């Protein structure tokens, strides 16, 4: 099997898709962190902030996600996705 | 000549009482409207060829169409082709009107990356729709390769490089090679569910 590169024109749809990819990299995660709950951006090495309660962390993450136009992924204690919130 | 693009999602706006926040609820109705327009389009003798798009949500189908098929003078049905029955009907109707049918499948190299675009863009569509379309469109593609030998199939791979969509055409020695590849990329809904377990 060979691959042949297709050059995509810069149409509004292509621009919109690329913008969604950029926004998608700002997805906010709510994860367990040292016995508490933290908000963490996709790909970030450090957490944004730590909260005692998961609910507080979710609300904070939703606020950030709303500003970035992205989504919140809530992870359970085992690290698996428990819920996806799209404000 | 400009192509005639029939984009299933675009017909949601035509459904009476359409609510963009619950857009997935209008999918069946918009698909029906798109099918009516498709049937009408097939009557147009100017167009000799029909391209049926095949691929899961946010795989880059509409982007590819807007960039590379818009000026080809063909009828493009821009849907996911996630049902074998739907594909059968569209192929049969196109053949009846003596059109050449070609399938253009867009397969992402990494479902997780595409899922990120889906989360950011298709904000009102349930995750299950993403999972279902990515799994079922591959089964339909395999069915076409095995049962519709006279239908041309082109497979493109979509990928993300530096937050930009990239598309490559996959070129196979023959149809058998293509079929073997499509057999290999079959994926169940459960497997997709595991793949999209995004980690922070």
Short mmCIF file of C-alpha atoms in Angstrom, two decimals:
data_model
loop_
_atom_site.label_atom_id
_atom_site.label_comp_id
_atom_site.label_asym_id
_atom_site.label_seq_id
_atom_site.Cartn_x
_atom_site.Cartn_y
_atom_site.Cartn_z
CA UNK A 1 0.00 0.00 0.00
CA UNK A 2 1.27 3.43 -0.93
CA UNK A 3 0.13 6.84 0.25
CA UNK A 4 -0.40 9.88 -1.92
CA UNK A 5 -0.72 13.23 -0.20
CA UNK A 6 -3.86 15.16 -1.13
CA UNK A 7 -3.53 18.91 -0.80
CA UNK A 8 -6.55 20.37 0.89
CA UNK A 9 -7.72 23.83 -0.13
CA UNK A 10 -8.29 26.39 2.57
CA UNK A 11 -12.11 26.23 2.39
CA UNK A 12 -14.33 27.51 5.23
CA UNK A 13 -15.05 23.88 6.20
CA UNK A 14 -11.35 23.01 6.39
CA UNK A 15 -10.67 26.16 8.44
CA UNK A 16 -13.55 25.32 10.79
CA UNK A 17 -12.25 21.78 11.25
CA UNK A 18 -8.71 22.97 11.99
CA UNK A 19 -10.11 25.42 14.52
CA UNK A 20 -12.00 22.55 16.19
CA UNK A 21 -8.71 20.63 16.41
CA UNK A 22 -7.05 23.59 18.14
CA UNK A 23 -9.98 23.98 20.55
CA UNK A 24 -10.00 20.21 21.12
CA UNK A 25 -6.47 20.40 22.50
CA UNK A 26 -7.82 22.65 25.28
CA UNK A 27 -10.19 20.00 26.64
CA UNK A 28 -10.39 20.20 30.43
CA UNK A 29 -10.12 17.02 32.47
CA UNK A 30 -11.28 16.43 36.03
CA UNK A 31 -9.00 13.82 37.58
CA UNK A 32 -8.24 12.40 40.99
CA UNK A 33 -5.06 13.96 42.35
CA UNK A 34 -3.43 13.01 45.65
CA UNK A 35 -6.74 12.10 47.23
CA UNK A 36 -8.44 15.27 45.96
CA UNK A 37 -9.83 16.33 42.57
CA UNK A 38 -7.98 18.45 40.05
CA UNK A 39 -8.73 20.30 36.84
CA UNK A 40 -6.12 19.61 34.17
CA UNK A 41 -5.83 20.74 30.57
CA UNK A 42 -5.22 18.12 27.88
CA UNK A 43 -1.51 17.52 27.47
CA UNK A 44 -0.51 19.77 30.41
CA UNK A 45 2.20 18.44 32.71
CA UNK A 46 0.75 20.14 35.79
CA UNK A 47 -2.78 20.44 37.10
CA UNK A 48 -4.52 23.82 36.95
CA UNK A 49 -6.04 23.69 40.44
CA UNK A 50 -6.93 21.14 43.11
CA UNK A 51 -10.26 20.91 44.94
CA UNK A 52 -11.50 18.77 47.84
CA UNK A 53 -14.75 17.86 46.12
CA UNK A 54 -15.13 16.45 42.63
CA UNK A 55 -18.24 18.55 42.06
CA UNK A 56 -16.35 21.79 42.72
CA UNK A 57 -13.63 20.71 40.29
CA UNK A 58 -16.27 19.89 37.64
CA UNK A 59 -17.91 23.30 38.03
CA UNK A 60 -14.54 25.06 37.71
CA UNK A 61 -13.63 22.96 34.66
CA UNK A 62 -16.99 23.80 33.05
CA UNK A 63 -16.30 27.52 33.54
CA UNK A 64 -12.88 27.23 31.88
CA UNK A 65 -14.27 25.03 29.08
CA UNK A 66 -17.05 27.53 28.39
CA UNK A 67 -14.48 30.28 27.91
CA UNK A 68 -12.39 28.13 25.56
CA UNK A 69 -15.41 26.74 23.70
CA UNK A 70 -14.38 23.21 24.57
CA UNK A 71 -15.54 20.24 26.67
CA UNK A 72 -14.93 18.72 30.09
CA UNK A 73 -14.01 15.08 30.54
CA UNK A 74 -14.69 13.73 34.02
CA UNK A 75 -12.54 10.76 34.99
CA UNK A 76 -13.45 8.31 37.73
CA UNK A 77 -11.12 7.11 40.49
CA UNK A 78 -9.81 4.42 38.11
CA UNK A 79 -8.90 7.08 35.51
CA UNK A 80 -11.56 5.96 33.02
CA UNK A 81 -13.96 8.49 31.52
CA UNK A 82 -17.08 8.72 33.61
CA UNK A 83 -18.81 11.61 31.93
CA UNK A 84 -18.34 14.18 29.19
CA UNK A 85 -19.81 17.64 29.72
CA UNK A 86 -20.17 19.99 26.82
CA UNK A 87 -21.18 23.39 28.20
CA UNK B 1 -18.87 22.09 -13.83
CA UNK B 2 -19.70 22.43 -10.15
CA UNK B 3 -20.64 19.29 -8.27
CA UNK B 4 -24.02 18.83 -6.70
CA UNK B 5 -23.35 18.29 -3.00
CA UNK B 6 -26.05 16.67 -0.91
CA UNK B 7 -24.97 17.12 2.69
CA UNK B 8 -27.28 15.20 5.02
CA UNK B 9 -26.58 17.45 8.02
CA UNK B 10 -27.47 20.58 6.08
CA UNK B 11 -31.06 19.36 5.65
CA UNK B 12 -31.64 19.44 9.41
CA UNK B 13 -32.23 23.18 9.02
CA UNK B 14 -35.14 22.41 6.68
CA UNK B 15 -36.95 20.22 9.23
CA UNK B 16 -39.87 22.15 10.77
CA UNK B 17 -39.24 23.02 14.43
CA UNK B 18 -35.52 22.22 14.20
CA UNK B 19 -33.69 22.80 17.50
CA UNK B 20 -29.89 23.02 17.02
CA UNK B 21 -29.36 21.97 20.64
CA UNK B 22 -31.00 18.62 19.88
CA UNK B 23 -29.75 18.26 16.33
CA UNK B 24 -29.26 14.46 16.56
CA UNK B 25 -33.03 14.05 17.00
CA UNK B 26 -33.55 15.41 13.49
CA UNK B 27 -31.08 13.12 11.76
CA UNK B 28 -33.66 10.66 10.38
CA UNK B 29 -35.88 13.43 9.05
CA UNK B 30 -32.96 15.27 7.44
CA UNK B 31 -31.68 12.01 5.90
CA UNK B 32 -35.13 11.48 4.37
CA UNK B 33 -35.10 15.00 2.93
CA UNK B 34 -31.58 14.44 1.61
CA UNK B 35 -32.72 11.18 -0.02
CA UNK B 36 -35.54 13.00 -1.82
CA UNK B 37 -33.06 15.59 -3.13
CA UNK B 38 -30.66 12.79 -4.08
CA UNK B 39 -33.37 11.03 -6.11
CA UNK B 40 -34.17 14.30 -7.87
CA UNK B 41 -30.50 14.90 -8.57
CA UNK B 42 -30.16 11.44 -10.17
CA UNK B 43 -32.67 12.52 -12.81
CA UNK B 44 -30.28 15.22 -13.99
CA UNK B 45 -28.59 13.84 -17.10
CA UNK B 46 -25.77 16.38 -16.91
CA UNK B 47 -24.21 14.46 -14.06
CA UNK B 48 -22.74 11.12 -15.08
CA UNK B 49 -21.15 10.11 -11.81
CA UNK B 50 -22.24 9.72 -8.18
CA UNK B 51 -19.78 9.80 -5.30
CA UNK B 52 -21.03 8.31 -2.04
CA UNK B 53 -18.97 9.47 0.92
CA UNK B 54 -18.29 6.97 3.69
CA UNK B 55 -16.80 7.73 7.09
CA UNK B 56 -17.56 8.37 10.74
CA UNK B 57 -18.46 11.70 12.35
CA UNK B 58 -15.69 14.32 12.15
CA UNK B 59 -13.49 12.08 10.00
CA UNK B 60 -13.02 14.93 7.51
CA UNK B 61 -15.55 13.94 4.81
CA UNK B 62 -17.22 17.32 4.29
CA UNK B 63 -13.85 19.05 4.43
CA UNK B 64 -12.53 16.76 1.70
CA UNK B 65 -15.68 17.31 -0.37
CA UNK B 66 -15.46 21.11 -0.03
CA UNK B 67 -11.83 21.05 -1.08
CA UNK B 68 -11.45 18.27 -3.63
CA UNK B 69 -14.83 17.29 -5.08
CA UNK B 70 -16.58 20.63 -5.42
CA UNK B 71 -15.42 21.22 -9.02
CA UNK B 72 -15.59 17.65 -10.32
CA UNK B 73 -19.06 17.87 -11.87
CA UNK B 74 -20.41 14.91 -9.92
CA UNK B 75 -23.28 14.26 -7.51
CA UNK B 76 -21.86 13.85 -4.01
CA UNK B 77 -23.92 12.27 -1.25
CA UNK B 78 -22.11 13.44 1.87
CA UNK B 79 -23.29 11.05 4.57
CA UNK B 80 -21.59 8.46 6.76
CA UNK B 81 -22.82 5.37 4.82
CA UNK B 82 -23.14 3.58 8.13
CA UNK B 83 -25.95 1.31 6.98
CA UNK B 84 -25.60 -1.43 4.40
CA UNK B 85 -29.29 -1.09 3.53
CA UNK B 86 -28.89 2.64 2.89
CA UNK B 87 -25.85 1.99 0.71
CA UNK B 88 -27.72 -0.70 -1.27
CA UNK B 89 -30.60 1.67 -2.01
CA UNK B 90 -28.36 4.55 -3.05
CA UNK B 91 -26.25 2.33 -5.30
CA UNK B 92 -29.34 0.69 -6.85
CA UNK B 93 -31.05 4.04 -7.52
CA UNK B 94 -27.87 5.49 -9.04
CA UNK B 95 -27.38 2.47 -11.31
CA UNK B 96 -31.00 2.66 -12.48
CA UNK B 97 -30.28 6.17 -13.71
CA UNK B 98 -27.12 4.87 -15.43
CA UNK B 99 -24.71 6.77 -13.23
CA UNK B 100 -21.21 5.56 -12.45
CA UNK B 101 -20.95 5.08 -8.71
CA UNK B 102 -17.77 5.63 -6.71
CA UNK B 103 -17.29 5.29 -2.98
CA UNK B 104 -14.91 7.72 -1.29
CA UNK B 105 -14.13 6.49 2.22
CA UNK B 106 -12.32 8.68 4.74
CA UNK B 107 -10.70 6.65 7.50
CA UNK B 108 -8.90 8.47 10.32
CA UNK B 109 -5.49 7.08 11.26
CA UNK B 110 -6.16 7.99 14.89
CA UNK B 111 -9.73 7.95 16.19
CA UNK B 112 -8.72 9.69 19.43
CA UNK B 113 -7.50 12.81 17.61
CA UNK B 114 -10.64 12.96 15.51
CA UNK B 115 -12.69 12.54 18.67
CA UNK B 116 -11.14 15.75 20.02
CA UNK B 117 -12.33 17.64 16.95
CA UNK B 118 -15.76 16.02 17.37
CA UNK B 119 -15.98 17.16 21.01
CA UNK B 120 -15.13 20.71 20.05
CA UNK B 121 -17.24 20.93 16.91
CA UNK B 122 -20.27 18.65 17.08
CA UNK B 123 -21.17 19.72 20.58
CA UNK B 124 -24.80 18.66 20.51
CA UNK B 125 -24.32 15.21 18.99
CA UNK B 126 -24.21 12.29 21.45
CA UNK B 127 -20.92 10.40 21.77
CA UNK B 128 -22.73 7.18 20.79
CA UNK B 129 -23.33 8.61 17.32
CA UNK B 130 -19.58 9.13 16.92
CA UNK B 131 -18.88 5.56 18.06
CA UNK B 132 -21.61 4.01 15.92
CA UNK B 133 -20.76 5.80 12.69
CA UNK B 134 -17.04 5.03 12.93
CA UNK B 135 -17.74 1.34 13.50
CA UNK B 136 -20.61 0.82 11.05
CA UNK B 137 -19.20 2.76 8.10
CA UNK B 138 -16.27 0.33 8.02
CA UNK B 139 -18.64 -2.66 7.88
CA UNK B 140 -20.53 -1.04 5.01
CA UNK B 141 -17.27 -0.37 3.18
CA UNK B 142 -16.25 -4.02 3.54
CA UNK B 143 -19.67 -5.16 2.34
CA UNK B 144 -19.38 -2.95 -0.77
CA UNK B 145 -15.90 -4.28 -1.54
CA UNK B 146 -17.08 -7.87 -1.24
CA UNK B 147 -20.52 -7.63 -2.83
CA UNK B 148 -20.46 -4.73 -5.28
CA UNK B 149 -17.48 -5.60 -7.44
CA UNK B 150 -18.41 -3.10 -10.17
CA UNK B 151 -18.33 -0.13 -7.80
CA UNK B 152 -15.08 1.85 -7.70
CA UNK B 153 -13.79 2.49 -4.22
CA UNK B 154 -11.20 5.05 -3.13
CA UNK B 155 -9.89 5.09 0.41
CA UNK B 156 -8.39 8.17 1.99
CA UNK B 157 -6.69 8.37 5.35
CA UNK B 158 -7.28 11.48 7.42
CA UNK B 159 -4.76 12.48 10.03
CA UNK B 160 -3.91 15.44 12.20
CA UNK B 161 -0.53 17.13 11.86
CA UNK B 162 0.21 20.22 13.95
CA UNK B 163 -3.51 20.73 14.65
CA UNK B 164 -4.32 20.64 10.94
CA UNK B 165 -6.30 18.13 8.94
CA UNK B 166 -4.29 16.13 6.43
CA UNK B 167 -5.60 13.66 3.86
CA UNK B 168 -3.66 10.95 2.00
CA UNK B 169 -5.04 8.64 -0.65
CA UNK B 170 -4.26 4.99 0.07
CA UNK B 171 -3.17 3.25 -3.11
CA UNK B 172 -3.49 -0.53 -3.30
CA UNK B 173 -2.13 -3.02 -5.81
CA UNK B 174 -5.58 -4.40 -6.50
CA UNK B 175 -9.05 -4.76 -5.03
CA UNK B 176 -8.03 -7.84 -3.03
CA UNK B 177 -5.34 -5.82 -1.25
CA UNK B 178 -7.87 -3.12 -0.53
CA UNK B 179 -10.36 -5.65 0.83
CA UNK B 180 -7.67 -7.21 3.06
CA UNK B 181 -6.86 -3.77 4.44
CA UNK B 182 -10.51 -2.97 5.10
CA UNK B 183 -10.92 -6.31 6.88
CA UNK B 184 -7.99 -5.37 9.11
CA UNK B 185 -9.44 -2.00 10.07
CA UNK B 186 -12.85 -3.33 11.15
CA UNK B 187 -13.53 -2.04 14.63
CA UNK B 188 -16.28 -2.72 17.14
CA UNK B 189 -18.17 -0.09 19.12
CA UNK B 190 -16.56 -1.41 22.33
CA UNK B 191 -13.07 -1.01 20.86
CA UNK B 192 -13.82 2.59 19.85
CA UNK B 193 -15.21 3.26 23.32
CA UNK B 194 -11.87 2.10 24.76
CA UNK B 195 -9.84 4.16 22.27
CA UNK B 196 -11.61 7.38 23.14
CA UNK B 197 -10.76 7.06 26.84
CA UNK B 198 -8.79 10.29 26.52
CA UNK B 199 -6.17 10.74 29.18
CA UNK B 200 -5.24 14.21 30.40
#
